[in-house]
């Protein structure tokens, strides 16, 4: 209710002028755009005809090959998505879901929602234990953890509506990689060591794929063959998405679920539909910003935070200054507080998108930001601390020579999802049901507190933070970006935009710059290493609870110059990723 009152405040003229507004400004400073020539420290990859940025070098190469074969950016994105299901099983998937944002060369922007859906037998309290507490084992590592997967339907819809090449041509490289084997890279070897033990080892189907006969996981440089996955991919290539939703793969998934207490059945799979939605849009210092609408919270809150920031002269404050970080952290708190109250599946609840993304509401929040004093999160709304954090999901960006642009963020949720491979399909199942509010008011795996709007309901899609985003300058695609990172996706993408626009960084510098994040609850300003100790001291004096924690995000971004030259950068925080083109 407190949120409701606050959201309503912006319409009240009485509120104007009630706050001493230190950030008020006349004309903001906006530095010239940098594309990364000259004396910059980090330099983007530069190409002319097409570019792919993804977390995996092999998958990037698959996308570049499709572009060279005459495919457009949507074709290349679908091929990359299928390839990642083989090469990056931590998050690449057929058994998960996600979002695709497309901007065509003609300037049409659209969003494809292929988020997982709760099965028909799902119920509000299904993740509570006997004492009525949220049981994260059920929502993360049991067969109940999986929503009905959306990836195969989403890629088919994108291919049908916006692609140019036949789907089977886009799946062919993934089939070859699964059948002939991939050389395990450092990233996969590390994640099998660290996370595999927790989630894969206890499931015989999964162990048989990712572990060797001697019971140890595959190591860097060893060959990983995924014959069952190759067969599933062949079925989809031959029969289209029906093979997955109505055919032999649906049978494998339903059988696996029935045998071990999961809920997804054949009817759930047959009823799944990817949905084309209107992106959330906003403006920021003369740029147009397009991002993912609900059931993602990403687009709304990126636009909301940018609207608040527009009331401050960040460029003048300077990158890494305590003032700029204070303003951004405070703005983030308000946005994440609203997220917990208002966001959910738009097919089930009324999400107040226009109100949340209005400039007037943002101004009313900006007026409450004190440059010298952090507002305690408990003053905004009480909550609990997060015990655990994860950083999975994956993003890739593609731009082709015609000027079509695609940003895709998709996931199994946490690394390797639930860890359960469905029967003989070779397909890892997601644990996306954890993104629902198991018990409204209790944090999920990312420490995010959700409300009634995001409670479990049959056929509902869980709230997400995934934020594939496209920024447009002078009517043309300018920046294509996105990131994994759970709750930190929103602030990571936000910082890509602010670093590029307010701080004049080229795309490689914007990707490399240290990041920070506040999500309202816990009341903690999470910072990466790399900020000045003086800045951190000043922030602490302002009342921020600063904590230096591991790196956040793995952006894969492409910027387009005024003459169409492509400038791309993979996040230096990630190993084995690649931005390439021709
Ligand atoms: N599973 C993380 C997200 O969708 O935000």
Coordinates of C-alpha atoms and ligand atoms in Angstrom, one line a residue:
X1 CA 0.0 0.0 0.0
X2 CA 2.9 2.3 0.8
X3 CA 4.1 1.8 -2.8
X4 CA 0.6 2.5 -4.2
X5 CA 0.5 5.8 -2.3
X6 CA 4.0 6.7 -3.6
X7 CA 3.1 5.9 -7.2
X8 CA 0.0 8.0 -6.8
X9 CA 2.0 10.9 -5.5
X10 CA 3.4 12.0 -8.8
X11 CA 0.0 13.2 -9.9
X12 CA -0.3 15.4 -7.0
X13 CA 0.8 19.0 -7.7
X14 CA 1.1 19.5 -3.9
X15 CA 4.1 17.3 -3.9
X16 CA 6.1 19.5 -6.2
X17 CA 8.6 21.6 -4.3
X18 CA 8.2 19.7 -1.0
X19 CA 11.7 18.4 -1.1
X20 CA 15.0 20.2 -1.1
X21 CA 16.2 18.9 -4.4
X22 CA 20.0 19.1 -4.6
X23 CA 20.3 17.5 -8.0
X24 CA 18.3 20.0 -9.9
X25 CA 20.0 21.2 -12.9
X26 CA 19.7 23.6 -15.9
X27 CA 21.2 22.1 -19.0
X28 CA 22.9 18.7 -18.6
X29 CA 26.4 18.0 -19.9
X30 CA 26.5 15.3 -22.5
X31 CA 29.9 14.4 -23.9
X32 CA 30.4 13.4 -27.5
X33 CA 29.8 9.8 -28.4
X34 CA 33.0 7.7 -28.5
X35 CA 33.4 4.8 -30.8
X36 CA 36.8 3.8 -29.5
X37 CA 39.6 5.3 -31.5
X38 CA 42.5 7.2 -30.3
X39 CA 43.8 7.1 -26.8
X40 CA 41.1 4.9 -25.2
X41 CA 42.3 2.1 -22.9
X42 CA 39.9 -0.6 -24.2
X43 CA 39.1 -1.0 -27.9
X44 CA 36.1 -2.7 -29.5
X45 CA 36.2 -5.2 -32.3
X46 CA 35.4 -3.3 -35.5
X47 CA 33.6 -4.8 -38.6
X48 CA 31.5 -3.6 -41.5
X49 CA 29.0 -6.3 -42.6
X50 CA 27.7 -8.1 -39.6
X51 CA 28.7 -8.9 -36.0
X52 CA 27.9 -11.4 -33.2
X53 CA 28.8 -11.0 -29.5
X54 CA 28.2 -14.1 -27.3
X55 CA 29.5 -15.8 -24.2
X56 CA 31.0 -18.6 -26.3
X57 CA 33.5 -18.4 -29.2
X58 CA 32.1 -21.4 -31.1
X59 CA 28.6 -20.1 -30.9
X60 CA 29.7 -16.6 -32.1
X61 CA 31.4 -18.3 -35.0
X62 CA 28.2 -20.2 -35.9
X63 CA 26.3 -16.9 -36.0
X64 CA 28.9 -15.2 -38.2
X65 CA 28.8 -18.1 -40.6
X66 CA 25.0 -17.8 -40.9
X67 CA 25.4 -14.1 -41.6
X68 CA 28.0 -14.9 -44.3
X69 CA 25.5 -17.5 -45.8
X70 CA 23.1 -14.6 -46.3
X71 CA 21.0 -15.0 -43.1
X72 CA 19.8 -11.9 -41.4
X73 CA 20.4 -11.0 -37.7
X74 CA 17.4 -13.0 -36.6
X75 CA 18.6 -16.1 -38.4
X76 CA 22.0 -15.7 -36.9
X77 CA 20.5 -15.2 -33.4
X78 CA 18.5 -18.4 -33.7
X79 CA 21.5 -20.3 -34.8
X80 CA 23.6 -18.9 -31.9
X81 CA 20.8 -19.8 -29.5
X82 CA 20.7 -23.4 -30.7
X83 CA 24.6 -23.6 -30.6
X84 CA 24.8 -22.3 -27.1
X85 CA 22.4 -25.1 -26.0
X86 CA 25.3 -27.4 -26.9
X87 CA 28.4 -25.4 -26.1
X88 CA 27.2 -23.5 -23.0
X89 CA 24.9 -25.9 -21.2
X90 CA 25.2 -23.8 -18.0
X91 CA 22.6 -21.4 -19.5
X92 CA 22.2 -22.0 -23.3
X93 CA 19.2 -24.2 -23.6
X94 CA 16.2 -26.0 -25.2
X95 CA 14.7 -26.7 -21.8
X96 CA 14.5 -23.1 -20.6
X97 CA 13.2 -19.8 -21.9
X98 CA 13.9 -16.1 -22.4
X99 CA 13.4 -13.0 -24.4
X100 CA 14.3 -11.7 -27.8
X101 CA 14.2 -8.0 -28.8
X102 CA 14.3 -7.2 -32.5
X103 CA 14.7 -3.9 -34.3
X104 CA 14.4 -4.2 -38.1
X105 CA 16.4 -2.1 -40.5
X106 CA 13.1 -0.4 -41.3
X107 CA 12.7 0.7 -37.7
X108 CA 10.1 -1.7 -36.4
X109 CA 10.9 -2.8 -32.8
X110 CA 9.3 -5.9 -31.3
X111 CA 9.8 -8.3 -28.4
X112 CA 9.4 -12.1 -28.4
X113 CA 8.5 -13.5 -25.0
X114 CA 9.4 -17.2 -24.7
X115 CA 9.5 -17.2 -20.9
X116 CA 8.7 -20.5 -19.2
X117 CA 5.1 -21.0 -18.0
X118 CA 3.8 -22.7 -14.8
X119 CA 2.1 -26.0 -15.6
X120 CA -1.6 -26.3 -15.1
X121 CA -1.2 -28.3 -11.8
X122 CA 1.0 -25.6 -10.3
X123 CA -0.4 -23.9 -7.2
X124 CA 0.3 -20.9 -5.0
X125 CA 1.8 -22.7 -2.1
X126 CA 3.6 -25.5 -3.9
X127 CA 7.0 -24.4 -2.7
X128 CA 6.2 -24.2 1.0
X129 CA 7.3 -26.8 3.5
X130 CA 5.2 -28.2 6.3
X131 CA 5.9 -25.2 8.4
X132 CA 4.7 -22.8 5.7
X133 CA 8.2 -21.6 4.8
X134 CA 9.6 -21.3 1.3
X135 CA 11.6 -24.4 0.5
X136 CA 14.2 -23.4 -2.1
X137 CA 15.2 -27.1 -2.7
X138 CA 11.8 -27.7 -4.2
X139 CA 11.9 -24.6 -6.4
X140 CA 15.5 -25.0 -7.5
X141 CA 16.6 -28.6 -7.7
X142 CA 13.5 -30.8 -7.8
X143 CA 11.3 -31.7 -10.8
X144 CA 8.8 -29.1 -9.5
X145 CA 11.4 -26.4 -10.3
X146 CA 10.7 -26.5 -14.0
X147 CA 8.3 -24.4 -15.9
X148 CA 7.1 -25.4 -19.4
X149 CA 10.1 -24.5 -21.6
X150 CA 9.7 -21.7 -24.2
X151 CA 13.0 -21.6 -26.2
X152 CA 12.1 -23.8 -29.1
X153 CA 8.8 -22.0 -29.6
X154 CA 10.4 -18.6 -29.3
X155 CA 13.1 -19.3 -31.9
X156 CA 10.5 -20.8 -34.2
X157 CA 8.3 -17.7 -33.9
X158 CA 11.3 -15.4 -34.5
X159 CA 12.4 -17.4 -37.5
X160 CA 8.9 -17.6 -39.0
X161 CA 8.1 -13.9 -38.6
X162 CA 11.5 -12.2 -39.0
X163 CA 14.0 -14.7 -40.4
X164 CA 14.9 -15.6 -44.0
X165 CA 16.6 -19.0 -43.8
X166 CA 14.9 -22.4 -43.1
X167 CA 15.0 -23.4 -39.4
X168 CA 16.8 -26.6 -40.2
X169 CA 19.7 -24.7 -41.7
X170 CA 20.0 -22.7 -38.4
X171 CA 19.9 -25.9 -36.2
X172 CA 22.4 -27.8 -38.4
X173 CA 25.5 -26.3 -36.8
X174 CA 24.2 -27.2 -33.3
X175 CA 23.5 -30.8 -34.4
X176 CA 27.0 -31.2 -35.7
X177 CA 28.5 -29.7 -32.4
X178 CA 26.4 -32.1 -30.3
X179 CA 27.1 -35.2 -32.5
X180 CA 30.8 -34.6 -33.2
X181 CA 31.5 -33.2 -29.7
X182 CA 32.8 -29.9 -28.4
X183 CA 36.2 -29.2 -26.9
X184 CA 35.4 -28.3 -23.2
X185 CA 36.5 -24.8 -22.6
X186 CA 37.7 -23.3 -19.3
X187 CA 34.4 -21.8 -18.4
X188 CA 32.4 -25.1 -18.8
X189 CA 35.2 -27.1 -17.0
X190 CA 35.1 -24.6 -14.1
X191 CA 31.3 -24.6 -13.8
X192 CA 31.2 -28.4 -14.0
X193 CA 33.6 -28.5 -11.1
X194 CA 31.9 -25.9 -9.0
X195 CA 28.2 -26.3 -9.7
X196 CA 28.0 -29.7 -11.5
X197 CA 28.5 -31.6 -8.2
X198 CA 25.5 -29.8 -6.6
X199 CA 23.1 -30.2 -9.4
X200 CA 24.1 -32.8 -12.0
X201 CA 25.8 -35.7 -10.2
X202 CA 22.7 -36.9 -8.4
X203 CA 20.7 -37.4 -11.6
X204 CA 21.9 -40.4 -13.6
X205 CA 20.8 -39.0 -17.0
X206 CA 22.8 -35.8 -16.3
X207 CA 25.8 -37.6 -14.9
X208 CA 26.0 -39.8 -17.9
X209 CA 26.4 -36.8 -20.2
X210 CA 28.6 -34.4 -18.2
X211 CA 30.7 -36.9 -16.3
X212 CA 33.2 -39.5 -17.5
X213 CA 33.0 -43.2 -16.9
X214 CA 35.3 -42.7 -13.9
X215 CA 32.8 -40.3 -12.3
X216 CA 34.8 -37.2 -12.8
X217 CA 33.6 -34.2 -14.8
X218 CA 35.0 -33.3 -18.2
X219 CA 38.1 -31.1 -18.1
X220 CA 39.3 -28.3 -20.2
X221 CA 40.5 -29.6 -23.6
X222 CA 38.5 -32.8 -23.4
X223 CA 35.8 -33.7 -25.9
X224 CA 32.2 -33.7 -24.8
X225 CA 29.8 -35.6 -27.1
X226 CA 26.0 -35.1 -26.6
X227 CA 24.4 -37.8 -28.8
X228 CA 20.9 -37.6 -27.2
X229 CA 20.9 -33.9 -27.5
X230 CA 22.0 -34.2 -31.2
X231 CA 19.0 -36.6 -31.8
X232 CA 16.6 -34.1 -30.2
X233 CA 17.9 -31.3 -32.3
X234 CA 17.6 -33.5 -35.4
X235 CA 13.9 -34.1 -34.5
X236 CA 13.3 -30.3 -34.2
X237 CA 15.1 -29.7 -37.5
X238 CA 13.0 -32.3 -39.3
X239 CA 9.6 -31.7 -37.7
X240 CA 9.8 -28.2 -36.3
X241 CA 8.7 -27.1 -32.8
X242 CA 5.9 -29.8 -32.8
X243 CA 8.7 -32.4 -32.2
X244 CA 9.3 -30.6 -28.9
X245 CA 5.8 -29.7 -27.8
X246 CA 3.7 -32.5 -29.2
X247 CA 6.0 -35.2 -30.3
X248 CA 8.7 -37.5 -29.0
X249 CA 10.5 -34.9 -26.9
X250 CA 7.3 -33.9 -25.2
X251 CA 6.8 -37.6 -24.3
X252 CA 10.3 -37.7 -22.8
X253 CA 9.7 -34.6 -20.7
X254 CA 6.3 -35.7 -19.5
X255 CA 7.6 -39.2 -18.7
X256 CA 10.5 -37.8 -16.7
X257 CA 8.2 -35.5 -14.7
X258 CA 5.6 -38.2 -14.0
X259 CA 8.2 -40.6 -12.8
X260 CA 9.8 -38.1 -10.3
X261 CA 7.0 -35.9 -9.0
X262 CA 7.2 -33.1 -11.5
X263 CA 4.0 -31.4 -12.8
X264 CA 4.6 -30.7 -16.5
X265 CA 2.5 -33.0 -18.7
X266 CA 1.8 -33.4 -22.4
X267 CA -1.1 -31.0 -22.4
X268 CA 1.0 -28.3 -20.8
X269 CA 3.6 -28.7 -23.5
X270 CA 1.1 -28.8 -26.3
X271 CA -0.5 -25.5 -25.0
X272 CA 2.7 -23.5 -24.7
X273 CA 2.9 -20.4 -27.0
X274 CA 5.6 -17.9 -27.5
X275 CA 4.1 -14.4 -27.5
X276 CA 5.1 -11.3 -29.5
X277 CA 4.8 -8.2 -27.3
X278 CA 5.3 -4.5 -27.6
X279 CA 8.6 -3.5 -26.1
X280 CA 8.8 -1.0 -23.2
X281 CA 10.2 2.2 -24.5
X282 CA 11.5 5.5 -23.2
X283 CA 13.8 8.3 -23.9
X284 CA 17.0 9.3 -22.3
X285 CA 18.9 12.5 -23.1
X286 CA 17.6 12.4 -26.7
X287 CA 18.1 8.7 -27.3
X288 CA 15.2 6.2 -27.6
X289 CA 15.5 3.1 -25.3
X290 CA 13.7 -0.1 -26.1
X291 CA 13.7 -3.1 -23.7
X292 CA 11.8 -6.1 -22.6
X293 CA 8.2 -5.6 -21.2
X294 CA 6.6 -7.8 -18.5
X295 CA 6.9 -10.6 -17.7
X296 CA 10.4 -9.1 -17.5
X297 CA 10.8 -6.3 -15.0
X298 CA 13.9 -5.2 -16.9
X299 CA 12.6 -2.8 -19.5
X300 CA 10.3 -0.9 -17.1
X301 CA 12.9 -0.4 -14.4
X302 CA 15.7 0.5 -16.8
X303 CA 13.4 3.2 -18.3
X304 CA 12.3 4.2 -14.8
X305 CA 15.8 4.6 -13.5
X306 CA 17.0 6.4 -16.6
X307 CA 14.0 8.8 -16.2
X308 CA 15.1 9.5 -12.6
X309 CA 18.8 10.0 -13.7
X310 CA 17.8 12.4 -16.4
X311 CA 17.1 14.9 -13.6
X312 CA 20.8 14.9 -12.6
X313 CA 23.9 16.0 -14.5
X314 CA 25.8 12.7 -14.2
X315 CA 28.4 13.7 -16.7
X316 CA 29.4 16.7 -14.6
X317 CA 29.5 14.6 -11.5
X318 CA 31.8 12.1 -13.3
X319 CA 32.1 8.4 -13.6
X320 CA 33.0 6.7 -10.3
X321 CA 32.3 9.9 -8.3
X322 CA 30.5 9.4 -5.0
X323 CA 27.8 11.8 -6.2
X324 CA 27.0 9.9 -9.4
X325 CA 27.0 6.6 -7.5
X326 CA 24.8 8.0 -4.8
X327 CA 22.2 9.2 -7.3
X328 CA 22.2 5.9 -9.2
X329 CA 22.0 3.8 -6.1
X330 CA 19.1 5.8 -4.6
X331 CA 17.3 5.6 -8.0
X332 CA 17.8 1.9 -8.1
X333 CA 16.3 1.4 -4.6
X334 CA 13.1 3.1 -5.6
X335 CA 12.9 1.0 -8.8
X336 CA 13.5 -2.4 -7.1
X337 CA 11.0 -1.5 -4.4
X338 CA 8.4 -0.9 -7.1
X339 CA 9.4 -4.1 -8.8
X340 CA 8.4 -6.1 -5.7
X341 CA 5.0 -4.6 -5.6
X342 CA 3.8 -4.1 -9.2
X343 CA 5.5 -6.5 -11.5
X344 CA 4.3 -9.9 -12.7
X345 CA 2.9 -11.7 -15.8
X346 CA 0.8 -9.0 -17.7
X347 CA -1.6 -11.8 -18.8
X348 CA -2.6 -12.2 -15.2
X349 CA -2.1 -8.8 -13.5
X350 CA -2.4 -5.2 -14.5
X351 CA 1.2 -3.9 -14.6
X352 CA 1.1 0.0 -14.3
X353 CA 3.7 0.4 -17.1
X354 CA 2.8 3.9 -18.1
X355 CA 2.8 5.2 -14.5
X356 CA 6.1 3.5 -13.7
X357 CA 7.8 4.8 -16.8
X358 CA 6.4 8.3 -16.8
X359 CA 8.8 11.3 -16.6
X360 CA 6.5 12.9 -14.0
X361 CA 6.7 9.9 -11.6
X362 CA 10.5 9.8 -12.1
X363 CA 10.7 13.5 -11.3
X364 CA 8.8 13.0 -8.0
X365 CA 11.3 10.2 -7.1
X366 CA 14.3 12.3 -8.2
X367 CA 13.1 15.1 -5.9
X368 CA 13.4 12.7 -2.9
X369 CA 17.0 11.8 -3.6
X370 CA 19.4 13.5 -1.2
X371 CA 23.0 13.7 -2.6
X372 CA 24.4 13.6 0.9
X373 CA 22.3 11.1 2.7
X374 CA 21.2 7.5 1.7
X375 CA 17.6 6.7 2.5
X376 CA 17.5 3.4 4.4
X377 CA 15.7 0.7 2.5
X378 CA 13.6 0.0 5.5
X379 CA 12.1 3.5 5.1
X380 CA 10.9 2.5 1.7
X381 CA 9.7 -0.9 2.7
X382 CA 10.8 -3.6 5.1
X383 CA 12.3 -6.9 3.9
X384 CA 14.8 -9.7 4.5
X385 CA 18.4 -10.5 3.6
X386 CA 19.4 -12.8 0.8
X387 CA 21.4 -15.8 1.8
X388 CA 22.7 -16.8 -1.6
X389 CA 23.6 -15.4 -5.0
X390 CA 24.0 -16.7 -8.5
X391 CA 25.0 -15.2 -11.7
X392 CA 23.7 -17.3 -14.5
X393 CA 21.7 -16.8 -17.7
X394 CA 23.3 -15.7 -21.0
X395 CA 23.0 -12.9 -23.5
X396 CA 24.0 -12.4 -27.1
X397 CA 23.7 -9.6 -29.5
X398 CA 23.7 -9.6 -33.3
X399 CA 23.6 -6.9 -36.0
X400 CA 23.6 -7.6 -39.7
X401 CA 24.8 -5.6 -42.7
X402 CA 21.3 -4.4 -43.5
X403 CA 20.9 -2.8 -40.0
X404 CA 18.7 -5.4 -38.4
X405 CA 19.5 -5.9 -34.7
X406 CA 18.7 -8.6 -32.3
X407 CA 19.3 -8.9 -28.5
X408 CA 18.6 -12.2 -26.8
X409 CA 18.8 -13.1 -23.1
X410 CA 17.7 -16.6 -22.3
X411 CA 18.4 -19.0 -19.5
X412 CA 17.8 -22.2 -17.4
X413 CA 17.8 -19.8 -14.4
X414 CA 20.8 -21.0 -12.3
X415 CA 23.7 -22.9 -13.7
X416 CA 22.5 -26.1 -15.5
X417 CA 19.0 -25.3 -14.3
X418 CA 17.4 -28.0 -12.1
X419 CA 20.2 -30.3 -13.2
X420 CA 17.6 -32.8 -14.5
X421 CA 17.9 -34.1 -18.0
X422 CA 14.6 -35.2 -19.3
X423 CA 14.8 -38.9 -20.1
X424 CA 16.8 -39.7 -23.2
X425 CA 16.3 -36.2 -24.7
X426 CA 19.7 -34.9 -23.6
X427 CA 17.8 -31.7 -22.6
X428 CA 18.5 -30.0 -19.3
X429 CA 15.4 -28.6 -17.6
X430 CA 15.1 -25.2 -16.2
X431 CA 14.5 -24.2 -12.5
X432 CA 12.7 -21.0 -13.5
X433 CA 9.8 -21.6 -11.0
X434 CA 12.1 -20.1 -8.4
X435 CA 11.5 -16.7 -10.0
X436 CA 7.9 -16.8 -8.7
X437 CA 7.4 -15.5 -5.2
X438 CA 7.2 -18.8 -3.4
X439 CA 5.9 -16.9 -0.4
X440 CA 5.3 -13.2 -1.1
X441 CA 7.7 -11.2 1.0
X442 CA 10.4 -13.9 1.0
X443 CA 13.5 -13.4 -1.2
X444 CA 14.2 -15.8 -4.1
X445 CA 17.7 -17.1 -5.1
X446 CA 18.7 -13.6 -6.2
X447 CA 17.5 -12.0 -2.9
X448 CA 14.6 -10.4 -4.8
X449 CA 11.5 -10.0 -2.7
X450 CA 8.3 -10.5 -4.7
X451 CA 4.7 -9.7 -4.0
X452 CA 1.3 -11.2 -4.8
X453 CA 1.6 -10.0 -8.4
X454 CA 4.2 -12.7 -8.9
X455 CA 2.6 -15.5 -6.9
X456 CA 2.5 -19.0 -8.6
X457 CA -0.5 -19.6 -10.8
X458 CA -1.2 -22.2 -13.5
X459 CA -0.1 -20.9 -17.0
X460 CA 1.5 -17.9 -15.5
X461 CA 5.1 -16.8 -16.4
X462 CA 7.4 -15.9 -13.6
X463 CA 8.7 -12.4 -13.3
X464 CA 12.2 -11.9 -14.8
X465 CA 15.0 -9.3 -14.8
X466 CA 16.3 -10.3 -18.2
X467 CA 16.7 -7.1 -20.2
X468 CA 17.7 -7.4 -23.8
X469 CA 17.9 -3.7 -24.8
X470 CA 18.3 -1.6 -28.0
X471 CA 19.2 2.1 -27.8
X472 CA 18.3 4.2 -30.9
X473 CA 20.1 7.4 -31.9
X474 CA 18.7 9.6 -34.7
X475 CA 16.2 6.9 -35.7
X476 CA 18.9 4.2 -36.1
X477 CA 20.0 1.3 -33.9
X478 CA 22.9 2.6 -31.9
X479 CA 23.6 0.2 -29.0
X480 CA 22.5 -3.5 -28.7
X481 CA 23.2 -4.9 -25.3
X482 CA 22.2 -7.2 -22.4
X483 CA 23.7 -9.4 -19.7
X484 CA 23.1 -12.3 -17.4
X485 CA 23.2 -11.7 -13.6
X486 CA 19.7 -12.3 -12.1
X487 CA 18.6 -9.2 -10.2
X488 CA 21.8 -7.4 -11.3
X489 CA 20.9 -7.6 -15.0
X490 CA 18.9 -4.4 -14.8
X491 CA 21.7 -2.3 -13.2
X492 CA 24.4 -3.9 -15.5
X493 CA 22.4 -2.9 -18.6
X494 CA 21.7 0.5 -17.1
X495 CA 25.4 1.1 -16.6
X496 CA 26.1 0.1 -20.2
X497 CA 23.7 2.9 -21.3
X498 CA 24.9 5.5 -18.8
X499 CA 28.6 4.8 -19.4
X500 CA 28.1 5.2 -23.2
X501 CA 25.9 8.3 -23.1
X502 CA 26.8 10.2 -19.9
X503 CA 30.4 9.3 -19.6
X504 CA 31.3 9.1 -23.3
X505 CA 32.8 5.7 -23.2
X506 CA 33.3 3.5 -26.2
X507 CA 31.5 0.1 -26.0
X508 CA 34.6 -1.7 -24.9
X509 CA 35.3 0.8 -22.1
X510 CA 31.6 0.9 -21.1
X511 CA 31.8 -3.0 -20.8
X512 CA 35.0 -3.0 -18.8
X513 CA 34.2 -0.1 -16.3
X514 CA 33.6 -1.3 -12.7
X515 CA 30.0 -1.8 -11.8
X516 CA 27.8 -1.4 -8.8
X517 CA 24.3 -2.4 -7.8
X518 CA 21.6 -1.6 -5.3
X519 CA 18.4 -3.6 -5.3
X520 CA 16.6 -2.0 -2.3
X521 CA 16.7 -5.2 -0.3
X522 CA 19.1 -6.1 1.0
X523 CA 20.1 -2.6 1.9
X524 CA 23.5 -3.0 0.4
X525 CA 25.5 -1.1 -2.2
X526 CA 27.3 -3.9 -4.0
X527 CA 30.4 -2.7 -5.8
X528 CA 33.0 -4.4 -7.9
X529 CA 36.7 -3.9 -7.1
X530 CA 38.1 -1.0 -9.1
X531 CA 36.4 2.0 -7.5
X532 CA 38.5 4.5 -5.5
X533 CA 38.7 3.8 -1.8
X534 CA 38.0 7.5 -1.3
X535 CA 34.8 7.2 -3.2
X536 CA 33.7 4.2 -1.2
X537 CA 34.5 6.1 2.0
X538 CA 32.4 9.1 0.9
X539 CA 29.5 6.7 0.0
X540 CA 29.7 5.1 3.4
X541 CA 29.6 8.6 5.0
X542 CA 26.4 9.3 3.0
X543 CA 24.9 6.2 4.7
X544 CA 25.4 3.6 1.9
X545 CA 26.2 0.1 3.2
X546 CA 29.0 -0.6 0.7
X547 CA 30.2 -4.1 0.1
X548 CA 32.9 -5.1 -2.4
X549 CA 31.7 -8.4 -4.0
X550 CA 32.7 -10.5 -7.1
X551 CA 32.3 -9.2 -10.6
X552 CA 28.7 -8.8 -11.9
X553 CA 27.3 -9.4 -15.4
X554 CA 28.6 -10.5 -18.7
X555 CA 27.6 -8.0 -21.3
X556 CA 27.7 -8.8 -25.0
X557 CA 27.2 -5.5 -26.8
X558 CA 27.4 -4.0 -30.3
X559 CA 27.4 -0.3 -31.1
X560 CA 26.6 1.0 -34.6
X561 CA 28.5 4.1 -35.9
X562 CA 26.9 6.8 -38.0
X563 CA 28.3 5.3 -41.2
X564 CA 27.1 1.7 -40.2
X565 CA 30.5 0.6 -38.9
X566 CA 30.0 -2.0 -36.1
X567 CA 31.8 -1.8 -32.8
X568 CA 31.5 -4.7 -30.5
X569 CA 32.7 -5.9 -27.1
X570 CA 32.4 -9.0 -25.0
X571 CA 32.6 -8.5 -21.3
X572 CA 36.2 -8.8 -20.0
X573 CA 34.8 -10.4 -16.9
X574 CA 34.0 -13.5 -18.9
X575 CA 36.4 -16.1 -20.3
X576 CA 35.8 -18.0 -23.6
X577 CA 33.4 -15.4 -25.0
X578 CA 33.9 -13.7 -28.4
X579 CA 32.7 -10.8 -30.4
X580 CA 33.4 -11.3 -34.1
X581 CA 32.1 -10.4 -37.5
X582 CA 33.2 -9.8 -41.1
Ligands
LIG1 N1 16.1 -16.2 -14.0 C1 16.6 -14.9 -13.9 C2 15.7 -13.9 -14.5 O1 14.9 -14.3 -15.3 O2 15.7 -12.8 -14.2

